[in-house]
Amino acid sequence: RLWAEACCLLDQLYNRRLSPDVVAYNTLICACERSQQWHVAFSAMMKLHRVNQPADVVTYSILINACDKVCNWKAALRWFVNMRPERK
C-alpha cells in the first residue's frame, strides 16, 4: 500500500503549509502506477495542475505506464498527446 502512504505524506506536506513540488507528485504517481491505482494517479495529476505545478516528462511517462498496465491505451495516447513543456 505504498500509494496510500504516499497520499498521506503529500497531505502532511499541505497540512504543514508546505508546497509539494513535481518530484513529490511524481513519487505519489509512481507509487500509484506500481500498485495499479491509475485513478489515484490521474487525480494526482489533476491536483498538480490545480496547484500550478508544472508536470514534467517523468510525470507523463509514469502516467502512460500506468495506463499501459491496465490496458487503457486511449488514456495513454491522450496523455502522450497532451505532453508538452510546461512553464510556471
mmCIF file with all atom_site columns, C-alpha atoms in Angstrom:
data_model
loop_
_atom_site.group_PDB
_atom_site.id
_atom_site.type_symbol
_atom_site.label_atom_id
_atom_site.label_alt_id
_atom_site.label_comp_id
_atom_site.label_asym_id
_atom_site.label_entity_id
_atom_site.label_seq_id
_atom_site.pdbx_PDB_ins_code
_atom_site.Cartn_x
_atom_site.Cartn_y
_atom_site.Cartn_z
_atom_site.occupancy
_atom_site.B_iso_or_equiv
_atom_site.pdbx_formal_charge
_atom_site.auth_seq_id
_atom_site.auth_comp_id
_atom_site.auth_asym_id
_atom_site.auth_atom_id
_atom_site.pdbx_PDB_model_num
ATOM 1  C CA . ARG A 1 1  ? 0.000  0.000  0.000   1.00 0.00 ? 1  ARG A CA 1
ATOM 2  C CA . LEU A 1 2  ? 2.775  2.429  -0.877  1.00 0.00 ? 2  LEU A CA 1
ATOM 3  C CA . TRP A 1 3  ? 0.346  4.567  -2.821  1.00 0.00 ? 3  TRP A CA 1
ATOM 4  C CA . ALA A 1 4  ? -1.766 5.177  0.311   1.00 0.00 ? 4  ALA A CA 1
ATOM 5  C CA . GLU A 1 5  ? 1.331  6.098  2.316   1.00 0.00 ? 5  GLU A CA 1
ATOM 6  C CA . ALA A 1 6  ? 2.440  8.466  -0.449  1.00 0.00 ? 6  ALA A CA 1
ATOM 7  C CA . CYS A 1 7  ? -1.009 10.121 -0.380  1.00 0.00 ? 7  CYS A CA 1
ATOM 8  C CA . CYS A 1 8  ? -0.714 10.600 3.376   1.00 0.00 ? 8  CYS A CA 1
ATOM 9  C CA . LEU A 1 9  ? 2.758  12.096 3.066   1.00 0.00 ? 9  LEU A CA 1
ATOM 10 C CA . LEU A 1 10 ? 1.590  14.547 0.433   1.00 0.00 ? 10 LEU A CA 1
ATOM 11 C CA . ASP A 1 11 ? -1.349 15.547 2.645   1.00 0.00 ? 11 ASP A CA 1
ATOM 12 C CA . GLN A 1 12 ? 1.039  16.070 5.554   1.00 0.00 ? 12 GLN A CA 1
ATOM 13 C CA . LEU A 1 13 ? 3.071  18.488 3.465   1.00 0.00 ? 13 LEU A CA 1
ATOM 14 C CA . TYR A 1 14 ? -0.063 20.528 2.785   1.00 0.00 ? 14 TYR A CA 1
ATOM 15 C CA . ASN A 1 15 ? -1.098 20.344 6.456   1.00 0.00 ? 15 ASN A CA 1
ATOM 16 C CA . ARG A 1 16 ? 2.265  21.877 7.369   1.00 0.00 ? 16 ARG A CA 1
ATOM 17 C CA . ARG A 1 17 ? 1.659  24.630 4.833   1.00 0.00 ? 17 ARG A CA 1
ATOM 18 C CA . LEU A 1 18 ? 4.405  23.389 2.550   1.00 0.00 ? 18 LEU A CA 1
ATOM 19 C CA . SER A 1 19 ? 4.079  23.285 -1.218  1.00 0.00 ? 19 SER A CA 1
ATOM 20 C CA . PRO A 1 20 ? 4.922  19.882 -2.681  1.00 0.00 ? 20 PRO A CA 1
ATOM 21 C CA . ASP A 1 21 ? 6.847  20.118 -5.928  1.00 0.00 ? 21 ASP A CA 1
ATOM 22 C CA . VAL A 1 22 ? 6.643  17.984 -9.049  1.00 0.00 ? 22 VAL A CA 1
ATOM 23 C CA . VAL A 1 23 ? 9.069  15.454 -7.530  1.00 0.00 ? 23 VAL A CA 1
ATOM 24 C CA . ALA A 1 24 ? 6.689  14.849 -4.609  1.00 0.00 ? 24 ALA A CA 1
ATOM 25 C CA . TYR A 1 25 ? 3.795  14.371 -7.023  1.00 0.00 ? 25 TYR A CA 1
ATOM 26 C CA . ASN A 1 26 ? 5.883  12.098 -9.253  1.00 0.00 ? 26 ASN A CA 1
ATOM 27 C CA . THR A 1 27 ? 6.631  9.952  -6.217  1.00 0.00 ? 27 THR A CA 1
ATOM 28 C CA . LEU A 1 28 ? 2.920  9.618  -5.482  1.00 0.00 ? 28 LEU A CA 1
ATOM 29 C CA . ILE A 1 29 ? 2.043  8.950  -9.124  1.00 0.00 ? 29 ILE A CA 1
ATOM 30 C CA . CYS A 1 30 ? 4.809  6.327  -9.358  1.00 0.00 ? 30 CYS A CA 1
ATOM 31 C CA . ALA A 1 31 ? 3.551  4.553  -6.228  1.00 0.00 ? 31 ALA A CA 1
ATOM 32 C CA . CYS A 1 32 ? 0.071  4.543  -7.760  1.00 0.00 ? 32 CYS A CA 1
ATOM 33 C CA . GLU A 1 33 ? 1.387  3.214  -11.064 1.00 0.00 ? 33 GLU A CA 1
ATOM 34 C CA . ARG A 1 34 ? 3.196  0.351  -9.337  1.00 0.00 ? 34 ARG A CA 1
ATOM 35 C CA . SER A 1 35 ? 0.034  -0.536 -7.389  1.00 0.00 ? 35 SER A CA 1
ATOM 36 C CA . GLN A 1 36 ? -2.201 -0.211 -10.472 1.00 0.00 ? 36 GLN A CA 1
ATOM 37 C CA . GLN A 1 37 ? -4.108 2.630  -8.810  1.00 0.00 ? 37 GLN A CA 1
ATOM 38 C CA . TRP A 1 38 ? -4.346 4.545  -12.073 1.00 0.00 ? 38 TRP A CA 1
ATOM 39 C CA . HIS A 1 39 ? -7.419 6.500  -10.984 1.00 0.00 ? 39 HIS A CA 1
ATOM 40 C CA . VAL A 1 40 ? -5.493 7.903  -7.996  1.00 0.00 ? 40 VAL A CA 1
ATOM 41 C CA . ALA A 1 41 ? -2.569 8.714  -10.299 1.00 0.00 ? 41 ALA A CA 1
ATOM 42 C CA . PHE A 1 42 ? -4.906 10.637 -12.613 1.00 0.00 ? 42 PHE A CA 1
ATOM 43 C CA . SER A 1 43 ? -6.349 12.541 -9.648  1.00 0.00 ? 43 SER A CA 1
ATOM 44 C CA . ALA A 1 44 ? -2.860 13.455 -8.502  1.00 0.00 ? 44 ALA A CA 1
ATOM 45 C CA . MET A 1 45 ? -2.091 14.807 -11.972 1.00 0.00 ? 45 MET A CA 1
ATOM 46 C CA . MET A 1 46 ? -5.224 16.936 -11.879 1.00 0.00 ? 46 MET A CA 1
ATOM 47 C CA . LYS A 1 47 ? -4.249 18.301 -8.470  1.00 0.00 ? 47 LYS A CA 1
ATOM 48 C CA . LEU A 1 48 ? -0.770 19.042 -9.763  1.00 0.00 ? 48 LEU A CA 1
ATOM 49 C CA . HIS A 1 49 ? -2.376 21.281 -12.383 1.00 0.00 ? 49 HIS A CA 1
ATOM 50 C CA . ARG A 1 50 ? -4.751 22.884 -9.858  1.00 0.00 ? 50 ARG A CA 1
ATOM 51 C CA . VAL A 1 51 ? -1.855 23.956 -7.647  1.00 0.00 ? 51 VAL A CA 1
ATOM 52 C CA . ASN A 1 52 ? 0.003  25.361 -10.681 1.00 0.00 ? 52 ASN A CA 1
ATOM 53 C CA . GLN A 1 53 ? 2.915  22.950 -10.513 1.00 0.00 ? 53 GLN A CA 1
ATOM 54 C CA . PRO A 1 54 ? 4.214  22.093 -13.979 1.00 0.00 ? 54 PRO A CA 1
ATOM 55 C CA . ALA A 1 55 ? 4.287  18.415 -14.879 1.00 0.00 ? 55 ALA A CA 1
ATOM 56 C CA . ASP A 1 56 ? 7.470  17.127 -16.457 1.00 0.00 ? 56 ASP A CA 1
ATOM 57 C CA . VAL A 1 57 ? 8.349  14.323 -18.847 1.00 0.00 ? 57 VAL A CA 1
ATOM 58 C CA . VAL A 1 58 ? 8.740  11.963 -15.880 1.00 0.00 ? 58 VAL A CA 1
ATOM 59 C CA . THR A 1 59 ? 5.168  12.697 -14.771 1.00 0.00 ? 59 THR A CA 1
ATOM 60 C CA . TYR A 1 60 ? 3.763  11.907 -18.197 1.00 0.00 ? 60 TYR A CA 1
ATOM 61 C CA . SER A 1 61 ? 5.929  8.818  -18.588 1.00 0.00 ? 61 SER A CA 1
ATOM 62 C CA . ILE A 1 62 ? 4.656  7.393  -15.297 1.00 0.00 ? 62 ILE A CA 1
ATOM 63 C CA . LEU A 1 63 ? 1.048  8.133  -16.272 1.00 0.00 ? 63 LEU A CA 1
ATOM 64 C CA . ILE A 1 64 ? 1.483  6.481  -19.660 1.00 0.00 ? 64 ILE A CA 1
ATOM 65 C CA . ASN A 1 65 ? 2.986  3.408  -17.966 1.00 0.00 ? 65 ASN A CA 1
ATOM 66 C CA . ALA A 1 66 ? 0.054  3.321  -15.541 1.00 0.00 ? 66 ALA A CA 1
ATOM 67 C CA . CYS A 1 67 ? -2.342 3.302  -18.484 1.00 0.00 ? 67 CYS A CA 1
ATOM 68 C CA . ASP A 1 68 ? -0.362 0.530  -20.157 1.00 0.00 ? 68 ASP A CA 1
ATOM 69 C CA . LYS A 1 69 ? -0.550 -1.665 -17.051 1.00 0.00 ? 69 LYS A CA 1
ATOM 70 C CA . VAL A 1 70 ? -4.353 -1.565 -17.106 1.00 0.00 ? 70 VAL A CA 1
ATOM 71 C CA . CYS A 1 71 ? -4.583 -1.798 -20.931 1.00 0.00 ? 71 CYS A CA 1
ATOM 72 C CA . ASN A 1 72 ? -6.060 1.692  -21.232 1.00 0.00 ? 72 ASN A CA 1
ATOM 73 C CA . TRP A 1 73 ? -4.343 2.657  -24.466 1.00 0.00 ? 73 TRP A CA 1
ATOM 74 C CA . LYS A 1 74 ? -6.779 5.505  -25.195 1.00 0.00 ? 74 LYS A CA 1
ATOM 75 C CA . ALA A 1 75 ? -5.845 7.279  -21.969 1.00 0.00 ? 75 ALA A CA 1
ATOM 76 C CA . ALA A 1 76 ? -2.156 6.592  -22.640 1.00 0.00 ? 76 ALA A CA 1
ATOM 77 C CA . LEU A 1 77 ? -2.471 8.201  -26.063 1.00 0.00 ? 77 LEU A CA 1
ATOM 78 C CA . ARG A 1 78 ? -4.326 11.169 -24.557 1.00 0.00 ? 78 ARG A CA 1
ATOM 79 C CA . TRP A 1 79 ? -1.522 11.758 -22.009 1.00 0.00 ? 79 TRP A CA 1
ATOM 80 C CA . PHE A 1 80 ? 1.064  11.418 -24.779 1.00 0.00 ? 80 PHE A CA 1
ATOM 81 C CA . VAL A 1 81 ? -0.703 13.981 -26.969 1.00 0.00 ? 81 VAL A CA 1
ATOM 82 C CA . ASN A 1 82 ? -1.067 16.391 -24.032 1.00 0.00 ? 82 ASN A CA 1
ATOM 83 C CA . MET A 1 83 ? 2.593  16.044 -23.066 1.00 0.00 ? 83 MET A CA 1
ATOM 84 C CA . ARG A 1 84 ? 4.290  19.332 -23.702 1.00 0.00 ? 84 ARG A CA 1
ATOM 85 C CA . PRO A 1 85 ? 6.779  21.501 -21.891 1.00 0.00 ? 85 PRO A CA 1
ATOM 86 C CA . GLU A 1 86 ? 5.033  23.448 -19.164 1.00 0.00 ? 86 GLU A CA 1
ATOM 87 C CA . ARG A 1 87 ? 6.233  26.611 -17.568 1.00 0.00 ? 87 ARG A CA 1
ATOM 88 C CA . LYS A 1 88 ? 5.395  28.336 -14.331 1.00 0.00 ? 88 LYS A CA 1
#
